[in-house]
Coordinates of C-alpha atoms and ligand atoms in Angstrom, one line a residue:
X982 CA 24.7 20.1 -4.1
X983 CA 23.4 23.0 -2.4
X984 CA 20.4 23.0 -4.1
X985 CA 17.4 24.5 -1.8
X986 CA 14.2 21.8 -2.2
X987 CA 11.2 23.2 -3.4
X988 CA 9.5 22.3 -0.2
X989 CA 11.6 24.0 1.8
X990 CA 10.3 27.4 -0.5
X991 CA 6.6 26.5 0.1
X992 CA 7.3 26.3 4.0
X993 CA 9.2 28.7 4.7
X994 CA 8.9 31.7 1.9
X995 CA 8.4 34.7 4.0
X996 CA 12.3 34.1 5.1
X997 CA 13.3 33.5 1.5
X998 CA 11.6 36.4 0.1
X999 CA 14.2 38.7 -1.9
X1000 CA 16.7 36.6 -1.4
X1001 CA 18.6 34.3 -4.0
X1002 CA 18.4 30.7 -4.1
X1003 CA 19.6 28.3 -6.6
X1004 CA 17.1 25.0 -7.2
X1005 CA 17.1 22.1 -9.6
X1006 CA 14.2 20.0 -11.0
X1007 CA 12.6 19.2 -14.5
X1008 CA 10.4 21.5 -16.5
X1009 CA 6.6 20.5 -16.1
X1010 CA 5.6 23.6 -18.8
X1011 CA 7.0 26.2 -20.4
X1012 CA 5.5 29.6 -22.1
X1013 CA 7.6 32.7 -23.5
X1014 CA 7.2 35.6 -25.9
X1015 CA 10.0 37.6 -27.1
X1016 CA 11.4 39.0 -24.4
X1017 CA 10.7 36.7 -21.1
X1018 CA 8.7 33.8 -20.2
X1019 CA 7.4 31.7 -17.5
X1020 CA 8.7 27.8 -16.8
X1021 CA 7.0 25.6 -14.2
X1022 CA 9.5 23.3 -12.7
X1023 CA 8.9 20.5 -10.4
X1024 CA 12.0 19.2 -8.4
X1025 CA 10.2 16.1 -7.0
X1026 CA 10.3 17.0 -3.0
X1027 CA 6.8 18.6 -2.9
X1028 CA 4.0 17.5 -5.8
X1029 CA 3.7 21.1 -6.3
X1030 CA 5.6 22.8 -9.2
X1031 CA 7.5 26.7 -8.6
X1032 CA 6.9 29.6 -11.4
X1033 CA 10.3 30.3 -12.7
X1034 CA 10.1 33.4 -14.6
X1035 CA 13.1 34.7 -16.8
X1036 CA 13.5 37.3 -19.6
X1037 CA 16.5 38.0 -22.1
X1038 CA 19.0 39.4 -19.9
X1039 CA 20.1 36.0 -19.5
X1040 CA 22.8 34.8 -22.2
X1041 CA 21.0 31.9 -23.4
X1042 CA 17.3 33.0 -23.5
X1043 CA 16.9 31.6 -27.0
X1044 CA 18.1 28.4 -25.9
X1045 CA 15.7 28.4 -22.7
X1046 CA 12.8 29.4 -24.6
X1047 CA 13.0 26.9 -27.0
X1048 CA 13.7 23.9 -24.5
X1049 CA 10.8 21.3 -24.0
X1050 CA 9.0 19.6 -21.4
X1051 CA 10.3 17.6 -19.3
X1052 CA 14.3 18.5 -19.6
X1053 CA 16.4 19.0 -16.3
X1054 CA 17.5 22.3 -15.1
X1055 CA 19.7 24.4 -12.3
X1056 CA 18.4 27.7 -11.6
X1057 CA 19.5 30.5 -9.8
X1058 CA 16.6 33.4 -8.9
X1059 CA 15.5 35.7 -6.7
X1060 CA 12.8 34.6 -4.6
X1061 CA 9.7 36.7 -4.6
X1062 CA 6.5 36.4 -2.4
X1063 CA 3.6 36.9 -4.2
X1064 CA 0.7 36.8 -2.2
X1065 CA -2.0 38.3 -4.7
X1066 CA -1.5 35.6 -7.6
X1067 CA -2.3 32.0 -8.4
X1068 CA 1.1 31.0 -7.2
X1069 CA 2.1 32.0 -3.7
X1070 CA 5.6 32.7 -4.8
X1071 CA 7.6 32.7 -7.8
X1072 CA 11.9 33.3 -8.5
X1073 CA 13.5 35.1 -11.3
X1074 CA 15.8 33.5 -12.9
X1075 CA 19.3 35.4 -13.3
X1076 CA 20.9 32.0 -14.7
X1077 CA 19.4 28.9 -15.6
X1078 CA 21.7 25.9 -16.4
X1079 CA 20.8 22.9 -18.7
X1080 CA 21.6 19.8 -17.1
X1081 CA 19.8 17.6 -19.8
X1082 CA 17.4 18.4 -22.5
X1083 CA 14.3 16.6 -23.1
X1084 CA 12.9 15.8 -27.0
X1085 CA 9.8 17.1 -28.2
X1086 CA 7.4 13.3 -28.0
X1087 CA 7.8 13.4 -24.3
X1088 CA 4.9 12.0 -22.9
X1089 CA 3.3 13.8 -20.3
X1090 CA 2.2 17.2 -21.6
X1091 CA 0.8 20.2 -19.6
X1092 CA -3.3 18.9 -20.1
X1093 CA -4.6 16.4 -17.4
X1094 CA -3.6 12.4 -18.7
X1095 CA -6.6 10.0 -17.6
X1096 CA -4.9 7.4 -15.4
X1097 CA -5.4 4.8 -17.9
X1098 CA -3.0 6.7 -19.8
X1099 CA -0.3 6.8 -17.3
X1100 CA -0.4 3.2 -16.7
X1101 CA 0.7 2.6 -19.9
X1102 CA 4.1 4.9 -18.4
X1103 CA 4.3 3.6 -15.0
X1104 CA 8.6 4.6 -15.6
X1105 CA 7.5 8.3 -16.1
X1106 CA 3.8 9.0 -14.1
X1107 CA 5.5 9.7 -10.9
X1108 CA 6.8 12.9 -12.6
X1109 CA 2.8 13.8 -11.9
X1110 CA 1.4 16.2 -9.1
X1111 CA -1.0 13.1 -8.5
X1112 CA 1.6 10.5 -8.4
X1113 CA 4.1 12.2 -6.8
X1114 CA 1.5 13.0 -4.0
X1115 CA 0.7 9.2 -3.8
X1116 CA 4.0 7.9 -3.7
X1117 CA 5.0 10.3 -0.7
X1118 CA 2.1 9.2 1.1
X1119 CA 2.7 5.4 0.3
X1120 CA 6.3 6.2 1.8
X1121 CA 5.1 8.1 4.6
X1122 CA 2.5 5.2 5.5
X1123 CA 5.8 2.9 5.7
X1124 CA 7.3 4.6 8.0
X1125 CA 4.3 5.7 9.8
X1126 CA 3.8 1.5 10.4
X1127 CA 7.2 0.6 11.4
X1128 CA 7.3 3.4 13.6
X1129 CA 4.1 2.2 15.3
X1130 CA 5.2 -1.5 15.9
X1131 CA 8.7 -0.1 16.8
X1132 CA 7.2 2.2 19.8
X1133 CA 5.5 -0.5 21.0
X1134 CA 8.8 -3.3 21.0
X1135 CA 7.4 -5.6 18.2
X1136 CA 10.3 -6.8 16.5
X1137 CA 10.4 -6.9 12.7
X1138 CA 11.0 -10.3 11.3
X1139 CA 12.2 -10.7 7.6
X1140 CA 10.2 -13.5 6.2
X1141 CA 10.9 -15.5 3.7
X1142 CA 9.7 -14.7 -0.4
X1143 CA 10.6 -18.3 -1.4
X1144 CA 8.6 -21.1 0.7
X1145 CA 7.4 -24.6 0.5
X1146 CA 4.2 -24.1 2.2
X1147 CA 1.0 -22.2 1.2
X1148 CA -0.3 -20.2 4.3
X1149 CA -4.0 -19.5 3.2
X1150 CA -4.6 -23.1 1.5
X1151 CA -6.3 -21.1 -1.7
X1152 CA -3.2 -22.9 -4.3
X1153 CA -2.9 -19.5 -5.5
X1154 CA 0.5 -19.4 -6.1
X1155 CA 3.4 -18.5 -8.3
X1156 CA 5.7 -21.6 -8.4
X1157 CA 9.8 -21.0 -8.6
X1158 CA 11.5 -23.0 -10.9
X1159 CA 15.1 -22.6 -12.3
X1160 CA 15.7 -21.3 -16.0
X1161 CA 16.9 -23.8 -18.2
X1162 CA 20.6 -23.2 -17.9
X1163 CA 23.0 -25.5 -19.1
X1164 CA 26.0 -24.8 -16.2
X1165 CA 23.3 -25.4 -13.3
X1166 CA 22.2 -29.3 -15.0
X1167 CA 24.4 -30.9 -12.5
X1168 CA 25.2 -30.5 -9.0
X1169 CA 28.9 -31.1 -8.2
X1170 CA 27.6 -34.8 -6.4
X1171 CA 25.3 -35.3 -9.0
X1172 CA 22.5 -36.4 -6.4
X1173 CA 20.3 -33.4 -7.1
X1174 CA 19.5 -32.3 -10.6
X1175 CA 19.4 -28.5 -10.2
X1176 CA 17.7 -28.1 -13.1
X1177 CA 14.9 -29.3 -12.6
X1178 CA 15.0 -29.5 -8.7
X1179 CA 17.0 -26.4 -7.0
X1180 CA 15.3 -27.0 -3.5
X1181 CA 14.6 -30.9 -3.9
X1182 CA 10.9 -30.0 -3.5
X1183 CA 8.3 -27.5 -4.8
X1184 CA 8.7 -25.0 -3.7
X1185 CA 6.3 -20.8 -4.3
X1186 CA 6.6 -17.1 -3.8
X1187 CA 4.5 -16.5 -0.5
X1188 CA 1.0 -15.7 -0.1
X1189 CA 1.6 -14.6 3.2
X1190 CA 5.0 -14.2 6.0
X1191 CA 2.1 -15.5 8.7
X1192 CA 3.6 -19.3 9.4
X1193 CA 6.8 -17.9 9.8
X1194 CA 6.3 -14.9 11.8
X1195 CA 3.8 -17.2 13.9
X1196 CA 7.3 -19.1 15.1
X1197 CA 9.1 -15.7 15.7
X1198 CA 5.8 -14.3 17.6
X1199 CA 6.3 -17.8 20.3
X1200 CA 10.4 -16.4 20.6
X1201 CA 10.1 -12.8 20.7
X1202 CA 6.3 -12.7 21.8
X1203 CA 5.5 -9.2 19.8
X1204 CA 6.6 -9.5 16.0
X1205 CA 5.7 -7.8 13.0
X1206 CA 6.8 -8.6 9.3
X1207 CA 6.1 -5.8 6.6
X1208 CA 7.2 -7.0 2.8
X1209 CA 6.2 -8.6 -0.3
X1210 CA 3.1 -11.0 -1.1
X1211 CA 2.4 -13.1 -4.3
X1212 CA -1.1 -14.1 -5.3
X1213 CA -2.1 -15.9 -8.6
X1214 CA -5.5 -15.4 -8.1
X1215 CA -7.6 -14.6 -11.5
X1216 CA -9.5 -11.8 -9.9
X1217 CA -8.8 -8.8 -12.1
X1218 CA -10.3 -6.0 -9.9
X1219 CA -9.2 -2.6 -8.6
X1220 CA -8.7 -4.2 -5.2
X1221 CA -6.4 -6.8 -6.5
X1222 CA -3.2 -7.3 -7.5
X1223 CA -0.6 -10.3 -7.7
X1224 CA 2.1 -8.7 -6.4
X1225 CA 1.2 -6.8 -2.7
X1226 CA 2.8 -5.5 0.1
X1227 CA 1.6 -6.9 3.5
X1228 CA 2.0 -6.0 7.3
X1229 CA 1.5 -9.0 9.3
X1230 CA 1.8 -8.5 12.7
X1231 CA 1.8 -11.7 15.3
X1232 CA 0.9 -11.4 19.6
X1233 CA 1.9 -14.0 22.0
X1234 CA -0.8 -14.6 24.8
X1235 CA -3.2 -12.4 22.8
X1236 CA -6.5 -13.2 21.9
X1237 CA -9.4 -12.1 19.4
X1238 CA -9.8 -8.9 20.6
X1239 CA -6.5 -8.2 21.9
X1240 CA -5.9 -8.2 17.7
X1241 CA -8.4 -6.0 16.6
X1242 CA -7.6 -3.5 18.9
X1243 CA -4.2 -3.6 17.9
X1244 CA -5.6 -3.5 14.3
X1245 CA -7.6 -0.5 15.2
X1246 CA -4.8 1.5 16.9
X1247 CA -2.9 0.9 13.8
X1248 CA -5.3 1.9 11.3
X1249 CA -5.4 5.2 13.4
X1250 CA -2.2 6.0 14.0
X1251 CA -1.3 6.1 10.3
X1252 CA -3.9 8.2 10.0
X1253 CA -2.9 10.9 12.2
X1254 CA 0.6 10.4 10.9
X1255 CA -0.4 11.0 7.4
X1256 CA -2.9 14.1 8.8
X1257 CA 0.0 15.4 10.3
X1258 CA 2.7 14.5 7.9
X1259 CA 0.8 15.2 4.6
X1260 CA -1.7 18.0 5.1
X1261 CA -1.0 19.3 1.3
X1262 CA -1.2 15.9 -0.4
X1263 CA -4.4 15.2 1.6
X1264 CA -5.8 19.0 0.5
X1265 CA -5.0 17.7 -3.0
X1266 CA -6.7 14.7 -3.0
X1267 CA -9.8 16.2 -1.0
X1268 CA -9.7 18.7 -4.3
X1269 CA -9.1 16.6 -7.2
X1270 CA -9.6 12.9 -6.1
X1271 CA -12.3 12.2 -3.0
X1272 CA -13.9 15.0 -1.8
X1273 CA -15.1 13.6 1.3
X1274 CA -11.7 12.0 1.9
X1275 CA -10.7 14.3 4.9
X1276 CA -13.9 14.8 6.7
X1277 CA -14.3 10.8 6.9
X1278 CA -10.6 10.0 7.5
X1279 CA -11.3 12.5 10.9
X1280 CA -14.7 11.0 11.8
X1281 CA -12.7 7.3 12.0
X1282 CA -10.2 9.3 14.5
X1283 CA -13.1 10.0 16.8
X1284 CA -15.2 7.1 16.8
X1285 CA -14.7 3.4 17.8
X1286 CA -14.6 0.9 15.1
X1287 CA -17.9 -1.5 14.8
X1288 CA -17.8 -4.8 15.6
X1289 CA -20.5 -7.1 14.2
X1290 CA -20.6 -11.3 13.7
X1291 CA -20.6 -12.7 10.3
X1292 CA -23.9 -14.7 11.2
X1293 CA -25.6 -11.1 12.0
X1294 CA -24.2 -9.5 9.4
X1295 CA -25.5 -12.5 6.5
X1296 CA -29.0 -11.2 8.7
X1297 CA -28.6 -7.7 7.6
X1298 CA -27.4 -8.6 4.3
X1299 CA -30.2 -10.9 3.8
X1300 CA -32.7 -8.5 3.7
X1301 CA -31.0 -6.8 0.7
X1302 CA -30.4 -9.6 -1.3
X1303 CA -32.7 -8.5 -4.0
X1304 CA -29.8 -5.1 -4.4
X1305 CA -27.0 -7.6 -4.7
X1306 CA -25.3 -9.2 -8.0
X1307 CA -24.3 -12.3 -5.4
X1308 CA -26.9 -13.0 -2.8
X1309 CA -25.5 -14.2 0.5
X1310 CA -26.8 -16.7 2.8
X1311 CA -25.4 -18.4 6.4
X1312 CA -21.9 -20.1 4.4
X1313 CA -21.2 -17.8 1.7
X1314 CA -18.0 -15.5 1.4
X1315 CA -18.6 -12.4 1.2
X1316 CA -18.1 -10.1 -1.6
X1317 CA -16.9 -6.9 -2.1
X1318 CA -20.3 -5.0 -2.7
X1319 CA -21.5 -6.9 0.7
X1320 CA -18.7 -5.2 2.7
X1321 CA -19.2 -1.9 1.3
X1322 CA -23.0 -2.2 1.8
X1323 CA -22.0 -2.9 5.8
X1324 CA -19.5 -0.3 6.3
X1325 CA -20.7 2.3 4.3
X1326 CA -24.5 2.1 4.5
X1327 CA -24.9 0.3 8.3
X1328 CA -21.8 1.4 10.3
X1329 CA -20.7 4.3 8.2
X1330 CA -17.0 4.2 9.6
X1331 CA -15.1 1.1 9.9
X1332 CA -15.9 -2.4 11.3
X1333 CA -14.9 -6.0 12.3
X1334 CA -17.2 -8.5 11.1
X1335 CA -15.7 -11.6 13.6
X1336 CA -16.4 -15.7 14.0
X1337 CA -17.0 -16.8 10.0
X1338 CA -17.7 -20.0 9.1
X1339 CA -14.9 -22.5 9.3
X1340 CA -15.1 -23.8 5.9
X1341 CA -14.5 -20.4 4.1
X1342 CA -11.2 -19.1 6.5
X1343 CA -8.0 -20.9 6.6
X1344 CA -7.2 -24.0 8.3
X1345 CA -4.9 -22.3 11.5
X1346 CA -7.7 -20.3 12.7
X1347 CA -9.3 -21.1 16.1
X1348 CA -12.7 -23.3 16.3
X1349 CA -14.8 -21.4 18.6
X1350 CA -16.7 -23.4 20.8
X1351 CA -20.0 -23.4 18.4
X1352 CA -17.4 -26.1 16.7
X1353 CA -18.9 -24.3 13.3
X1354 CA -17.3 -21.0 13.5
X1355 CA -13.5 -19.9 13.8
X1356 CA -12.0 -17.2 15.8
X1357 CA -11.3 -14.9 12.5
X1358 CA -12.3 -10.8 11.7
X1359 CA -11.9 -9.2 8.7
X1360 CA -11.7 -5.1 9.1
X1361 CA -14.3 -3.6 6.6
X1362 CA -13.5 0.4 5.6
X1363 CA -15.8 2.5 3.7
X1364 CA -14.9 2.9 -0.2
X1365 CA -13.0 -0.4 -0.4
X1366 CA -14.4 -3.4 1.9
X1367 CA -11.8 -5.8 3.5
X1368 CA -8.5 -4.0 3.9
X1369 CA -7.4 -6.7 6.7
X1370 CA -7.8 -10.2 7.9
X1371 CA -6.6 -11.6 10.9
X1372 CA -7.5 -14.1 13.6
X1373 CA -6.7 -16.1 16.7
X1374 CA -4.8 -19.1 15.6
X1375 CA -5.5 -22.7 16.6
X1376 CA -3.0 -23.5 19.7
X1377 CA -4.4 -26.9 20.3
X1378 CA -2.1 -29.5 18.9
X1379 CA -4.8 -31.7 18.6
X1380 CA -7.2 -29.7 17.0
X1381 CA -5.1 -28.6 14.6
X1382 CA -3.7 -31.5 13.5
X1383 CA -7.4 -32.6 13.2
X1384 CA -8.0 -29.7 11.0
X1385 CA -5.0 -30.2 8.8
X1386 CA -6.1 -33.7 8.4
X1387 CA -9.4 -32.6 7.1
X1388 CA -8.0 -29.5 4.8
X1389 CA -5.8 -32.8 3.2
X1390 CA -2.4 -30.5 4.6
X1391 CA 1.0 -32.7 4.9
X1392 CA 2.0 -33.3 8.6
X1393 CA 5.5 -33.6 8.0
X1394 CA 5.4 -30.5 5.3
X1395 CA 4.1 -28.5 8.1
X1396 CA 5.8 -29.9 11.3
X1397 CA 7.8 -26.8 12.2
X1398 CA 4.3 -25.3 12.7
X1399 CA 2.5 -28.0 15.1
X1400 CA 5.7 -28.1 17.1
X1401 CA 4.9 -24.5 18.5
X1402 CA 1.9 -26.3 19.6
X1403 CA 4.0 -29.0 21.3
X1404 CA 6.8 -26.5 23.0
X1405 CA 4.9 -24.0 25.2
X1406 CA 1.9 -23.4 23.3
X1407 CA 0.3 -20.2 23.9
X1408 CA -2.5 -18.2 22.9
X1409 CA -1.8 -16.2 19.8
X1410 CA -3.8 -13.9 17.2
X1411 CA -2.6 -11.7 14.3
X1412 CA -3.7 -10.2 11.1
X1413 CA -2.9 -8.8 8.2
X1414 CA -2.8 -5.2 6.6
X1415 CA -3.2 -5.2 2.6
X1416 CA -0.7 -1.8 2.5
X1417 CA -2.1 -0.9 -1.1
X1418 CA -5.6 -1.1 0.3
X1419 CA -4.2 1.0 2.9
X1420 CA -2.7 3.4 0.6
X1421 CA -5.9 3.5 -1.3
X1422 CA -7.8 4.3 1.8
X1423 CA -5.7 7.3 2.7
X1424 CA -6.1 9.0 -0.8
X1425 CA -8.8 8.1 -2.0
X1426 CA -7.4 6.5 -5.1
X1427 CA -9.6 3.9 -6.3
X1428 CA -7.5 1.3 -8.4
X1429 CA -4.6 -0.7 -6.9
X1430 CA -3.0 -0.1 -10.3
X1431 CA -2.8 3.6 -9.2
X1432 CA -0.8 3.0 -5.9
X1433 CA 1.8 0.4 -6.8
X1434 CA 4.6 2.2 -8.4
X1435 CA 5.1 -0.8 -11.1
X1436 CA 1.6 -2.7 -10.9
X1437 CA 1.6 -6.6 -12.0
X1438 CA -1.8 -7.6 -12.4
X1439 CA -3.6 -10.5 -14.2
X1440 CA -2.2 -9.9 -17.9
X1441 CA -0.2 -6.8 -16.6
X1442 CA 3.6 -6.9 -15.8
X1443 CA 4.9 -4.1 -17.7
X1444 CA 8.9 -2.8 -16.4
Ligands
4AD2534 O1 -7.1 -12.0 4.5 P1 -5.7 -12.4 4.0 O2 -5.7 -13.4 2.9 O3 -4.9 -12.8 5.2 C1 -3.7 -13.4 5.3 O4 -3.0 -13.5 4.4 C2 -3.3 -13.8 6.7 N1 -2.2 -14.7 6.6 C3 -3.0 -12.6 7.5 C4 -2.6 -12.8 8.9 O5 -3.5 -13.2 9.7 N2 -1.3 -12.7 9.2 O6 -4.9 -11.1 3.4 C5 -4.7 -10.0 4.3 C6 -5.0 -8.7 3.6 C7 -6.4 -8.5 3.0 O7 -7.3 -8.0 4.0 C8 -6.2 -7.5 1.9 O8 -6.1 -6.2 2.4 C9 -4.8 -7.9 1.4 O9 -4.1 -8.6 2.4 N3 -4.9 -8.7 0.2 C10 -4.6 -8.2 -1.1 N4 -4.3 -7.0 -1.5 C11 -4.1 -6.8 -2.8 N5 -4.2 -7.7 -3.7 C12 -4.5 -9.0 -3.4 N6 -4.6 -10.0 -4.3 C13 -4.8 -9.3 -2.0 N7 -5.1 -10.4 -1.3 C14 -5.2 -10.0 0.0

């Protein structure tokens, strides 16, 4: 497989200039006359595509002409630099192999396909220079997180997917039950009916790794988990989808704003990471997607984040009511057009709105002294609204038993969580990073659909 990637050619072309290299990929288009023709091929390690250009001195130019989109190739060419047409560089081909041929109905032709379009492909839009550029990015933004918690000793904790207990308190979840399979009907003691009852209780996909990682954060003190969320909520937006990716970090003996600067250091570190990492894909979507996306992504590198109460903020808002589909008032959640109206019209960069009421934020949050608000911020970025939530958590036993009591939570269902508050309670805060907002933030794509490689959404679950 010495096949030399297509990104190595855009980096480094001077050195391969005139000499031969031999590449593989699929043709993205494909033009000819009689005696030589041009064939744009895409090998899937830069979103760019190479100009192959080959003529009929090669033994199977008829075949090659008459090949279509999309089919799989090896090809052997000189490189040649060319600095004064629309592609920097192109090879000529002195053999081209066909690995595997493509038929004529493939999907994705040379014109631009609206995104609507390609969601109806999700199996074969990553061979796009848009979706290949998002989906590097996504993967970049992985490693850029991990590699942040990492360099600062937060260990990563594998929470579970299948749980008993419902983190946020919304009952928007996806229950688990067992297929109807005759060899499972009886356990070999015949006390449990698998059937019907695999775990003995009822039991859901998570909403959220936070309950767990909150008993790894009292162990290990710094913890972090980064995996999949489930959410049955009926909100078909472009901001939400049931199945998510989360980063849920968790601090011993850290407080309110010990989180958001965490949060905030985060948020900026993958953005120099992906500045650094993915200059072209962030020239491309400057180009072609959001062309403010780099000047604002640079502005959040040089300024401090905002910070601004709910009950100010509902003040601000309240004197645009008459703009807003939903107006707001001291108690109300707020909605997306009220986030973007505070961080794109008041703070113009990215801001904490902290201390919401208690009865709209989940029941582990901390009750501030005002005994009406809870210790909670939600981080508000321009083009999206809330991209994370987070909070100090209740480390009173008492209180939060109090609060369970009045949320109608099970004790007993929920015991391994008030025990941290019985063995060495400590002061604790964490939050949690929606990583498809996140994705969305650092392209500038504007539908979740468009940065989950298979998307399920309310009535969607194709693949
Ligand atoms: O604000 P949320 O619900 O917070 C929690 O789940 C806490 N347990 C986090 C914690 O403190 N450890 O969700 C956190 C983030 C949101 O800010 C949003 O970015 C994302 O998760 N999110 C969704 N992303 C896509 N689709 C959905 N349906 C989402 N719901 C939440």
């Amino acid at each position: 497989m010495d096949f030399i990637h297509i990104k190595k050619l855009y980096q480094d072309m001077d050195s391969y200039n005139e000499q031969s290299v031999t590449i593989c990929g699929w043709i993205r288009s494909l033009r000819d006359s009689k005696s030589f023709g041009f064939i744009s091929i895409n090998d899937g390690t830069y979103f760019q595509p190479v100009q192959v250009v080959f003529d009929n001195t090669l033994e199977n130019f008829d075949t090659i002409r008459k090949l279509n989109i999309g089919s799989a190739l090896i090809i052997k060419g000189n490189v040649l630099v060319t600095p004064n047409a629309r592609q920097p560089f192109e090879i000529h081909a002195e053999s081209i192999t066909i690995e595997g041929t493509s038929t004529p109905d493939y999907p994705l032709q040379k014109k631009r396909h609206s995104f609507e379009y390609l969601r109806t492909i999700p199996h074969l839009r990553p061979r796009t220079n848009t979706f290949q550029a998002v989906f590097r990015v996504r993967s970049l933004i992985a490693y850029a997180i991990h590699q942040f918690f990492q360099e600062r000793d937060f260990v990563y904790v594998h929470t579970p997917i299948i749980t008993g207990s419902d983190c946020e308190g919304a009952g928007e979840m996806f229950q688990v039950t067992t297929l109807d399979l005759a060899n499972i009907e009886k356990s070999p003691n015949e006390k449990v009916n698998y059937k019907k009852d695999f775990f003995g209780k009822e039991v859901n996909l998570t909403v959220s790794g936070q309950l767990n990682g909150e008993t790894y954060a009292m162990a290990f003190q710094n913890i972090y988990t980064f995996g999949p969320t489930f959410r049955a909520e009926n909100s078909n937006t472009s901001r939400h989808a049931a199945e998510f990716w989360m980063i849920e970090p968790e601090m011993a003996f850290a407080d309110l704003n010990d989180d958001m600067q965490v949060a905030e250091d985060m948020l900026k570190y993958i953005i120099s990471y992906v500045m650094e990492h993915a200059k072209e894909e962030l020239t491309f979507f400057n180009q072609h997607i959001d062309t403010g996306l780099i000047e604002r992504l640079e502005h959040v590198l040089h300024s401090e984040f905002g910070h601004i109460t709910y009950t100010e903020a509902i003040k601000i808002l309240e004197k645009n009511n008459d703009a807003f589909q939903y107006k707001v008032h001291w108690g109300s959640d707020l909605q997306t057009e009220h986030e973007r109206y505070l961080t794109e019209e008041i703070f113009k960069r990215p801001v904490f709105v902290t201390d919401y009421p208690k009865e709209i934020k989940a029941f582990y949050m901390k009750l501030n002294p005002d005994q009406k608000t809870v210790a909670a911020m939600d981080c508000l970025v321009p083009g999206i609204g809330e991209i994370i939530g987070g909070s100090q958590r209740e480390d009173d036993y008492d209180l939060l038993l109090a609060r369970m009591k009045e949320t109608g939570l099970s004790l007993d269902d929920y015991a391994f969580y008030t025990d941290l508050r019985k063995y060495g309670s400590a002061r604790h805060a964490g939050f949690g990073l929606g990583f498809e907002r996140c994705v969305m933030y650092l392209t500038g794509m504007s539908n979740i659909r468009d940065v989950l490689p298979f998307p399920r959404t309310v009535g969607n679950c194709t693949l």
